Amino acid sequence: LAGPLCKLWAEPSWTCTDIKATIEGLIDIPRWEQRLVSGLHELGSSQTLEPFLEGPSLILTLVRRPRLQALWLALVQESWQDLHFAPEEIRGDREVLLQAVQVNWRAWEFASEELRADKELAMAVVTQDWSALEFMSAELRGDPDLVLAAVRQDPCALELAAPEIRENRKVVMAALSKDPRALRAAGSTLQGDKEVVLEAVCKDGSALRFAAELLKSDPEVVIAAVRQRPEAFEFAAASLREDRSMALEAVEAGWQALQFAAEGLREDRELVLAAVRQDWRAFSLWGG
């Protein structure tokens, strides 16, 4: 409320950080103490001026931060570990912690208990490193947006999610698109969902191992898996591995499936010939 402070020339492509540095040079207010606001919107560090321009000029409001907050914003940029010595007031400051976790997500451990439950801060942490999900509360590990951000980095993140999220189709399908074997971490309901399992085994037949027992007895699912990876026949239900027509179809999809057919079928001339015609090494699998 002190009135006009300065006037400067800037390009529309300038970021908020550029503007703050220029203001610091003009009126000696440290950039870490500056908050720049256009209308009701505070400019983020990487935001450019262009979206806010409605003419040749733009009026920005400068709000000066408390010196302690400004000091710690500068400190964590250089050494986030200094938060170990920060007062509780700073450990509970969202802006300081957001700045710190963007430098290194492990700054999360210094956040106040209240901030460790903050979704915005948690998202900044997980976006940097999905494995941080392991150290978050059950409530945050049960947040679909948070887990989705994590599995899009690495499907192993699904193993760290709360049980109810492992039953979330959108999250599980995102994990399967990265690695079909993530089916192992899906909830039992989705492991028994034919559409979900087919999505997995068509990309990696070995994912059949993690399907519900009922689907391991489903000829359509098993053949889809075997066509992608013949060795997946190992994970088919015993009833299918003992079924001659099913075993023959599996062997025709890939000769390696012969080794997982029931012992008596490995002596079957037609099955062995179907395998040997693909690769002579299949003869070594003959049980006769």
CSV table of N, CA and C in Angstrom, one decimal, residues 180 183 196-209 211 220-222 224-226 228-229:
chain,number,residue,atom,x,y,z
A,180,PRO,N,3.1,-54.9,-17.6
A,180,PRO,CA,1.9,-55.8,-17.4
A,180,PRO,C,2.1,-56.6,-16.1
A,183,LEU,N,0.3,-56.5,-12.5
A,183,LEU,CA,-0.9,-57.2,-12.1
A,183,LEU,C,-0.7,-57.8,-10.7
A,196,VAL,N,-9.2,-56.8,-17.6
A,196,VAL,CA,-7.9,-56.3,-17.0
A,196,VAL,C,-6.8,-57.3,-17.3
A,197,VAL,N,-7.1,-58.6,-17.0
A,197,VAL,CA,-6.1,-59.6,-17.2
A,197,VAL,C,-5.7,-59.8,-18.6
A,198,LEU,N,-6.7,-59.8,-19.5
A,198,LEU,CA,-6.4,-59.9,-20.9
A,198,LEU,C,-5.5,-58.7,-21.4
A,199,GLU,N,-5.7,-57.5,-20.9
A,199,GLU,CA,-4.9,-56.4,-21.2
A,199,GLU,C,-3.4,-56.6,-20.8
A,200,ALA,N,-3.3,-57.3,-19.6
A,200,ALA,CA,-1.9,-57.6,-19.1
A,200,ALA,C,-1.2,-58.7,-19.9
A,201,VAL,N,-1.9,-59.8,-20.1
A,201,VAL,CA,-1.3,-61.0,-20.7
A,201,VAL,C,-1.0,-60.8,-22.2
A,202,CYS,N,-1.8,-60.0,-22.9
A,202,CYS,CA,-1.6,-59.7,-24.3
A,202,CYS,C,-0.3,-58.9,-24.5
A,203,LYS,N,0.2,-58.3,-23.4
A,203,LYS,CA,1.5,-57.5,-23.5
A,203,LYS,C,2.6,-58.3,-23.0
A,204,ASP,N,2.3,-59.1,-22.0
A,204,ASP,CA,3.4,-60.0,-21.4
A,204,ASP,C,2.7,-61.2,-20.8
A,205,GLY,N,2.8,-62.3,-21.5
A,205,GLY,CA,2.1,-63.6,-21.1
A,205,GLY,C,2.4,-64.0,-19.7
A,206,SER,N,3.6,-63.7,-19.2
A,206,SER,CA,4.0,-64.2,-17.9
A,206,SER,C,3.1,-63.5,-16.8
A,207,ALA,N,2.4,-62.5,-17.1
A,207,ALA,CA,1.5,-61.9,-16.2
A,207,ALA,C,0.4,-62.8,-15.8
A,208,LEU,N,0.2,-63.9,-16.5
A,208,LEU,CA,-0.8,-64.9,-16.2
A,208,LEU,C,-0.6,-65.5,-14.8
A,209,ARG,N,0.6,-65.5,-14.3
A,209,ARG,CA,0.9,-66.0,-13.0
A,209,ARG,C,0.2,-65.2,-11.9
A,211,ALA,N,-2.9,-63.8,-12.3
A,211,ALA,CA,-4.3,-63.7,-12.5
A,211,ALA,C,-5.0,-64.6,-11.4
A,220,GLU,N,-9.5,-68.7,-23.2
A,220,GLU,CA,-9.3,-67.5,-24.0
A,220,GLU,C,-8.1,-66.7,-23.4
A,221,VAL,N,-8.1,-66.6,-22.1
A,221,VAL,CA,-7.0,-65.9,-21.3
A,221,VAL,C,-5.7,-66.6,-21.5
A,222,VAL,N,-5.7,-68.0,-21.3
A,222,VAL,CA,-4.5,-68.8,-21.3
A,222,VAL,C,-3.9,-68.7,-22.7
A,224,ALA,N,-4.3,-66.4,-25.0
A,224,ALA,CA,-3.8,-65.1,-25.3
A,224,ALA,C,-2.4,-64.9,-24.6
A,225,ALA,N,-2.2,-65.5,-23.4
A,225,ALA,CA,-0.9,-65.4,-22.7
A,225,ALA,C,0.1,-66.2,-23.5
A,226,VAL,N,-0.2,-67.4,-23.9
A,226,VAL,CA,0.7,-68.3,-24.5
A,226,VAL,C,1.2,-67.8,-25.9
A,228,GLN,N,1.6,-64.7,-26.6
A,228,GLN,CA,2.6,-63.7,-26.3
A,228,GLN,C,3.9,-64.3,-25.8
A,229,ARG,N,3.7,-65.3,-24.9
A,229,ARG,CA,4.9,-65.9,-24.3
A,229,ARG,C,4.6,-67.4,-24.1
